[in-house]
XYZ file of C-alpha atoms in Angstrom:
519
model
C 67.138 87.038 117.917
C 67.575 84.409 115.228
C 66.960 80.664 115.270
C 69.546 78.916 117.712
C 72.058 76.937 115.714
C 71.565 73.058 115.357
C 74.676 72.302 117.439
C 75.650 74.763 120.323
C 78.840 76.869 119.417
C 81.861 76.327 121.738
C 82.298 78.838 124.268
C 85.667 79.769 123.204
C 87.063 82.965 124.308
C 89.560 84.906 122.053
C 92.460 83.890 123.842
C 91.291 80.314 123.579
C 91.031 80.559 120.039
C 94.369 81.851 119.713
C 95.776 78.995 121.691
C 94.076 76.274 119.596
C 95.294 78.003 116.551
C 98.985 77.863 117.799
C 98.343 74.147 119.189
C 97.191 73.440 115.532
C 100.482 75.258 114.013
C 102.741 73.218 116.268
C 101.184 69.785 114.976
C 101.306 71.072 111.764
C 105.015 71.513 111.929
C 105.447 68.222 113.905
C 103.654 66.387 111.112
C 105.709 68.188 108.453
C 109.007 66.946 110.323
C 107.681 63.638 110.760
C 107.449 62.996 107.225
C 110.543 64.857 105.899
C 112.546 62.556 104.165
C 116.109 62.845 105.781
C 117.964 61.061 103.015
C 116.685 63.185 100.438
C 119.469 64.924 98.492
C 119.373 68.259 96.800
C 119.687 68.357 92.817
C 122.344 71.317 93.711
C 124.919 70.651 96.272
C 126.228 73.933 96.586
C 122.856 76.065 96.676
C 123.064 77.413 93.002
C 120.469 76.911 90.600
C 121.014 74.030 88.170
C 119.428 74.202 84.636
C 117.970 70.888 85.547
C 115.859 72.560 88.354
C 114.107 75.062 85.949
C 113.621 72.069 83.549
C 111.836 70.161 85.956
C 109.948 72.937 87.373
C 108.931 73.904 83.867
C 107.612 70.522 82.968
C 105.311 70.506 86.016
C 103.906 73.802 85.486
C 103.151 73.207 81.716
C 101.117 70.488 82.399
C 98.861 72.140 84.640
C 95.642 73.733 82.936
C 95.172 76.371 85.494
C 98.770 77.441 85.393
C 98.700 77.686 81.432
C 95.266 79.755 81.473
C 96.971 82.108 83.949
C 99.978 82.494 81.934
C 97.586 83.486 79.061
C 95.921 86.227 80.737
C 98.017 87.465 83.423
C 101.070 88.043 81.222
C 99.336 91.103 79.903
C 96.887 92.429 82.173
C 96.839 93.671 85.800
C 97.093 90.763 88.244
C 94.690 92.153 90.932
C 92.220 93.298 88.082
C 92.021 90.190 86.508
C 91.475 88.108 89.773
C 89.056 90.311 91.520
C 86.463 87.927 92.622
C 82.519 88.793 91.928
C 81.329 87.284 95.209
C 82.962 89.619 97.740
C 82.140 92.508 95.712
C 78.322 91.499 95.480
C 78.253 90.635 99.291
C 80.249 93.420 100.649
C 77.391 95.951 100.530
C 77.546 99.396 102.385
C 74.898 98.490 104.708
C 75.204 98.897 108.460
C 73.049 98.657 111.735
C 74.904 100.649 114.039
C 76.294 103.990 112.805
C 76.993 107.657 113.760
C 74.068 110.071 113.259
C 75.922 112.219 110.890
C 79.599 112.529 109.161
C 81.070 116.351 108.890
C 81.782 117.174 105.065
C 83.670 116.974 103.087
C 85.455 113.823 102.825
C 89.003 114.963 103.284
C 92.071 114.269 100.747
C 95.409 114.090 101.988
C 96.504 113.972 98.279
C 100.353 113.194 97.582
C 101.113 113.183 101.275
C 101.594 110.839 104.305
C 99.618 112.713 106.460
C 96.792 110.058 107.048
C 97.319 110.011 110.848
C 96.638 114.021 111.012
C 93.392 113.579 108.712
C 91.955 110.739 110.724
C 92.639 112.458 114.044
C 91.402 115.536 112.927
C 88.285 113.946 111.281
C 87.325 112.527 114.901
C 87.996 115.702 116.334
C 85.853 117.594 114.106
C 83.247 115.218 114.702
C 83.132 116.542 118.375
C 83.650 120.345 117.705
C 81.038 120.277 114.826
C 78.390 119.186 117.654
C 79.510 121.768 119.956
C 76.552 124.225 120.809
C 78.999 127.234 121.197
C 79.729 127.211 117.470
C 76.069 126.166 116.309
C 77.302 124.433 113.166
C 74.930 122.504 111.052
C 75.370 118.670 110.582
C 75.928 119.099 107.032
C 78.233 122.088 107.173
C 81.401 121.857 105.386
C 83.759 121.972 108.148
C 87.521 120.812 108.194
C 90.002 121.218 110.838
C 93.720 122.618 109.441
C 95.919 119.399 109.103
C 98.390 121.571 107.540
C 98.868 123.595 110.833
C 99.542 120.436 112.810
C 101.546 119.277 109.719
C 104.004 122.346 109.995
C 104.778 121.830 113.726
C 104.863 118.587 113.690
C 107.648 118.640 111.179
C 109.292 121.262 113.424
C 108.962 119.148 116.569
C 110.128 115.855 114.690
C 113.120 117.756 113.610
C 114.115 119.071 117.132
C 113.342 115.163 118.400
C 115.902 113.717 115.828
C 118.732 116.375 116.763
C 118.001 115.602 120.411
C 118.625 111.837 119.832
C 121.504 112.694 117.647
C 123.247 114.274 120.623
C 122.317 111.958 122.930
C 123.384 108.892 120.852
C 126.598 111.216 119.446
C 129.045 108.556 121.934
C 127.817 105.491 119.531
C 129.235 104.862 116.236
C 127.629 106.014 112.983
C 127.417 102.175 112.057
C 125.268 101.447 114.969
C 122.075 100.017 114.308
C 120.003 102.525 116.093
C 121.785 105.598 114.955
C 121.115 104.347 111.365
C 117.868 103.309 111.975
C 116.834 107.265 113.291
C 118.787 108.546 110.287
C 116.929 106.576 107.679
C 113.684 108.585 107.983
C 114.084 111.151 110.578
C 111.398 113.531 109.234
C 108.730 111.326 107.389
C 104.867 112.220 107.318
C 103.494 109.573 109.320
C 102.755 109.531 113.195
C 100.745 107.996 115.814
C 97.545 109.043 118.055
C 99.667 110.040 121.102
C 101.745 111.985 118.873
C 98.685 113.945 117.678
C 97.917 114.431 121.406
C 101.240 115.940 121.898
C 100.687 118.508 119.186
C 97.073 119.399 120.211
C 98.238 120.042 123.809
C 101.253 122.201 122.674
C 99.742 124.045 119.708
C 96.128 123.892 119.755
C 94.019 123.734 116.252
C 92.386 126.124 113.942
C 89.851 125.622 111.350
C 91.292 125.039 107.903
C 90.519 128.443 106.509
C 92.711 129.860 108.935
C 95.583 127.828 107.571
C 94.751 126.130 104.407
C 96.746 123.691 102.309
C 99.678 124.412 100.549
C 101.342 122.842 97.408
C 103.932 121.261 99.639
C 101.391 120.231 102.244
C 99.622 118.051 99.688
C 102.702 117.164 97.736
C 105.259 116.661 100.575
C 107.921 114.498 98.840
C 110.574 117.295 97.711
C 110.158 119.251 100.875
C 110.796 116.089 102.749
C 113.738 115.179 100.854
C 114.960 118.967 101.198
C 114.568 119.014 104.913
C 115.968 115.293 105.497
C 119.127 116.234 103.790
C 119.487 119.316 106.062
C 118.727 117.507 108.988
C 121.289 114.795 108.674
C 123.876 117.234 107.759
C 122.814 119.195 111.228
C 123.168 115.547 112.873
C 126.664 115.166 111.620
C 127.950 118.471 112.664
C 126.486 118.205 116.024
C 128.174 114.766 116.708
C 131.552 116.203 115.436
C 131.023 119.385 117.935
C 130.175 116.841 120.901
C 133.432 115.000 120.136
C 135.336 118.248 120.100
C 134.109 119.604 123.090
C 134.560 116.436 124.968
C 138.378 116.902 124.185
C 138.581 120.561 125.275
C 140.811 121.338 128.498
C 138.049 122.674 130.596
C 135.892 119.318 129.858
C 138.707 117.023 130.337
C 139.377 119.114 133.636
C 136.041 118.671 135.098
C 135.656 115.149 134.400
C 138.970 114.345 135.967
C 137.813 116.285 139.124
C 134.375 114.074 139.223
C 132.355 116.631 138.088
C 130.807 114.980 135.236
C 127.540 116.155 135.640
C 128.833 119.404 135.601
C 130.680 118.885 132.308
C 127.850 117.115 130.751
C 125.262 119.846 131.434
C 128.108 122.676 130.018
C 128.464 120.462 127.100
C 124.934 120.010 126.534
C 124.386 123.580 126.544
C 126.785 124.447 123.869
C 125.420 121.660 121.880
C 121.940 122.734 122.303
C 122.460 126.289 121.393
C 123.937 125.266 118.108
C 120.959 123.000 117.706
C 118.581 125.980 118.110
C 120.697 127.515 115.248
C 120.236 124.528 112.994
C 116.258 124.497 113.846
C 116.263 127.908 112.925
C 117.151 126.991 109.190
C 114.622 124.187 109.301
C 111.972 126.690 110.628
C 112.657 129.034 107.835
C 112.393 126.345 105.096
C 109.068 125.110 106.638
C 107.700 128.479 106.331
C 109.016 128.884 102.406
C 107.156 125.583 101.814
C 103.903 125.798 103.999
C 103.443 129.226 104.957
C 103.911 131.071 108.529
C 101.457 129.385 110.531
C 99.640 131.155 113.352
C 101.493 131.120 116.796
C 99.730 128.860 119.285
C 98.936 131.965 121.525
C 98.126 134.456 118.399
C 94.320 135.601 118.252
C 92.522 134.529 114.915
C 89.131 135.711 113.711
C 87.366 132.707 112.118
C 84.084 133.492 110.207
C 81.629 131.125 109.234
C 77.550 130.621 108.700
C 75.546 128.727 111.650
C 72.911 126.068 111.280
C 70.555 129.011 110.625
C 72.830 130.303 107.754
C 73.734 133.448 109.784
C 77.142 134.710 109.688
C 79.024 134.090 112.983
C 82.751 134.782 113.928
C 84.975 133.295 116.551
C 88.023 135.069 117.811
C 90.864 133.458 120.071
C 94.135 131.608 119.979
C 94.724 127.939 118.481
C 94.972 126.827 121.978
C 91.992 128.473 123.062
C 90.146 126.905 120.264
C 91.190 123.602 121.167
C 90.484 124.123 124.863
C 87.066 125.532 124.028
C 85.535 122.908 121.501
C 87.716 119.778 122.108
C 89.555 119.327 125.340
C 86.087 120.068 127.272
C 84.243 117.207 125.719
C 83.063 114.169 127.253
C 85.638 111.941 125.474
C 88.560 114.213 124.801
C 91.922 113.319 123.143
C 93.918 113.207 126.317
C 91.921 110.541 127.770
C 91.814 108.171 124.492
C 94.520 105.550 124.348
C 95.448 102.634 121.934
C 94.588 99.086 122.151
C 96.844 97.080 119.839
C 96.710 93.361 118.629
C 100.119 92.028 118.084
C 99.961 88.170 118.439
C 103.692 88.166 118.732
C 103.386 89.462 122.445
C 101.643 88.784 125.575
C 98.328 90.165 125.883
C 96.743 92.460 128.594
C 100.069 93.933 128.607
C 101.498 97.447 127.981
C 103.859 98.337 125.298
C 105.925 101.403 123.813
C 108.839 101.908 121.509
C 111.902 103.117 122.044
C 112.630 106.613 120.745
C 109.354 106.832 119.167
C 107.873 110.335 119.174
C 107.706 113.598 117.901
C 107.776 116.242 120.889
C 110.735 115.662 123.152
C 109.772 115.303 126.596
C 106.153 114.761 125.317
C 103.391 112.287 125.760
C 105.060 108.969 125.090
C 103.495 106.510 122.367
C 101.870 103.599 124.456
C 99.785 100.650 123.499
C 97.655 98.199 125.469
C 97.786 94.674 123.943
C 94.628 92.680 123.421
C 92.694 90.280 121.123
C 91.178 91.366 117.872
C 87.823 90.378 119.133
C 88.182 92.853 121.909
C 89.063 95.430 119.898
C 86.117 95.090 117.608
C 83.944 95.083 120.730
C 85.343 98.306 121.683
C 84.895 99.923 118.608
C 81.130 98.670 118.571
C 80.672 100.233 121.853
C 82.231 103.364 120.653
C 80.086 103.923 117.719
C 76.875 103.076 119.692
C 78.062 105.986 122.051
C 78.472 108.377 118.951
C 81.983 108.300 119.086
C 84.177 107.702 115.585
C 87.192 105.451 116.042
C 90.810 106.157 114.733
C 92.459 103.008 113.568
C 95.848 101.708 112.076
C 96.002 99.117 109.467
C 97.683 97.561 106.478
C 95.666 98.938 103.852
C 97.350 97.399 100.795
C 96.798 93.823 101.737
C 93.601 92.391 99.890
C 92.123 95.669 99.324
C 90.500 97.498 95.938
C 90.892 101.190 96.410
C 88.307 102.121 93.519
C 85.546 99.993 94.795
C 86.608 100.779 98.422
C 86.565 97.219 99.606
C 88.936 95.724 102.118
C 88.250 91.847 102.178
C 90.640 88.890 102.350
C 88.504 86.865 99.945
C 88.541 89.529 97.317
C 91.275 87.983 95.127
C 91.855 84.554 94.023
C 95.754 84.873 94.136
C 96.136 81.365 95.090
C 94.116 79.383 92.584
C 95.815 81.439 89.647
C 99.329 80.950 90.909
C 98.691 77.470 92.700
C 100.158 78.287 95.931
C 99.003 78.993 99.514
C 99.748 82.193 101.336
C 100.209 80.620 104.992
C 101.514 83.561 106.980
C 99.921 84.191 110.288
C 99.282 87.790 111.639
C 102.286 87.178 114.081
C 104.353 85.834 110.988
C 103.645 88.582 108.926
C 104.760 90.979 111.436
C 107.805 88.937 112.049
C 109.147 88.916 108.630
C 108.482 92.430 107.761
C 105.435 91.446 105.620
C 102.899 93.736 107.439
C 102.501 96.711 109.650
C 100.629 99.650 110.209
C 100.647 101.712 107.149
C 97.625 103.853 107.192
C 95.044 105.451 109.543
C 91.528 105.934 108.874
C 88.129 106.245 110.943
C 85.767 103.730 111.307
C 82.022 105.326 111.507
C 79.737 102.565 111.243
C 79.377 98.932 111.991
C 77.059 95.820 110.946
C 76.585 93.283 113.661
C 74.260 90.049 113.256
C 71.779 88.733 115.352
C 74.145 87.248 117.805
C 75.695 90.563 118.398
C 79.028 89.286 116.021
C 80.755 91.849 113.747
C 80.260 91.588 110.067
C 81.817 94.562 108.491
C 82.610 98.148 109.159
C 82.127 101.325 107.607
C 85.416 103.438 107.097
C 85.943 107.065 106.546
C 89.147 107.312 104.333
C 91.181 110.586 103.350
C 91.791 109.513 99.886
C 88.935 111.843 98.367
C 85.331 111.231 97.441
C 86.085 109.552 93.884
C 87.007 106.024 95.517
C 84.592 103.595 97.201
C 80.971 104.921 98.166
C 81.905 108.723 97.811
C 85.062 108.303 99.765
C 83.772 105.553 102.403
C 85.194 102.121 102.280
C 83.929 98.615 103.591
C 86.209 96.482 105.690
C 85.065 92.942 106.537
C 85.531 91.178 109.948
C 88.025 88.716 108.798
C 90.097 91.722 107.181
C 89.988 93.258 110.477
C 91.523 90.382 112.425
C 94.363 90.252 109.818
C 95.448 93.588 109.078
C 93.856 95.960 111.863
C 96.700 96.627 114.438
C 95.360 99.411 116.240
C 92.266 101.356 117.592
C 91.883 104.408 119.531
C 89.192 104.212 122.536
C 88.421 107.013 125.066
C 89.101 105.685 128.444
C 85.269 106.196 129.544
C 84.189 103.455 126.833
C 87.271 101.112 126.975
C 87.129 97.795 129.146
C 88.244 98.555 132.604
C 90.803 95.919 132.877
C 92.619 97.354 129.682
C 92.324 100.927 131.443
C 94.167 99.421 134.488
C 96.825 98.112 132.484
C 97.348 101.614 130.772
C 97.394 103.234 134.333
C 99.849 100.450 135.945
C 102.001 102.026 133.487
C 104.585 99.356 133.368
C 105.556 99.222 129.857
C 107.485 96.591 128.001
C 109.963 98.750 125.313
C 110.142 97.362 121.873
C 113.096 98.151 119.901
C 113.124 101.311 117.735
C 112.816 99.403 114.541
C 109.869 96.999 115.854
C 106.909 97.137 113.352
C 104.621 98.381 116.013
C 106.719 101.410 115.548
C 106.053 102.088 111.979
C 104.169 105.280 111.469
C 100.976 105.068 109.916
């Protein structure tokens, strides 16, 4: 261990740090209110912008030498490129003292699609499968699981999920907030860990050569647009059919006879038959764009070279492949769960999001809320146990993709503009300033002599041309501010947080809550 500090560090827990920060914010607010001039008069009495205001603002700005220099430079250059700070670039080195022993190749590339959650989850899964003695793969073998296979069935399941929600909410108006929210993006590419588990349990998985990429899996925008258009049409048709069925003589008679359950069951039967007709069209459109995938119970033959460069073959179904090489692992996907850091809500509590999912009747999306510090320690525990970590974050904040650096100090925005960005993590969530936008995988961590995390090595899915051959570096401070989720196996998670999960009493957040954002 290193030399002791000259003054003992306060023994604050993470919760205590949060409490201190909240108290400081309350004091700052009280101080600002105390100094507020209640007799101040606005230049504009009606709230419109007066010319005098602009003149005053320009008078102040023009006298500021920093603003003058910023205007000279930033008006004709890229803001972030010009304000990139040298010190973080030098200090954020790709050196880590706790790492996985190997990383399967190649570095994956989701191309122009929003499938980061599928790439991240299959990257975690392939790490386990690549080490399975039954396959005999070499550590440096080029091995990928088919992201497109899961993508196909996710699109189909999401279509069914949306139409089932449309049936269930058919009695609500089209201007209802929930109806409008669900219709805004019924089929986007994003997802969550529990949604991946739903797909794996239902459809299994296959090596990428069995169901390779197509143009529309790598460039999903046009396909998504056409599918969404058709799904919205189907949803409206189901709503109209539901209303017509409610007005039929047989339905009215059953209701009048207090046989409401019987009437509902009969109506749902008709609606679901029509829904299945609609889904046939969605299935056909998906096969046109992505190709016909293997059936979950259809046998395929996968040929590959083992670690001795000998040709080998494995034959079985997608479900059998998953059960043989992933489900039987020590830390199987179904046993992993999400820890989140959402400072708006109580810690040591279980949360879910209303109507968030992909498989109707499948595993719900659940989160155990905890501090950022406990999440980081859980990550360290996983890496030490030879297990990569799926995580969700807001990747676009204070990050540089070409360099592969995520660091809150990387850009000098505040000095250049003469402002302070003062939102806390909770306030960014409350104001829609931030949410989970991207999923990646942590493969290494650097800790100091006191055991505190310093930086993390991140496997991205944007190809090998960015960062350090596809890997990014994430600082400890960036983790605190912009990482919202880590997925941890039960066996490696803190027991008290596992107990929160097992208790099963989840607070339901509204569908539009930022924790419902799909990475």
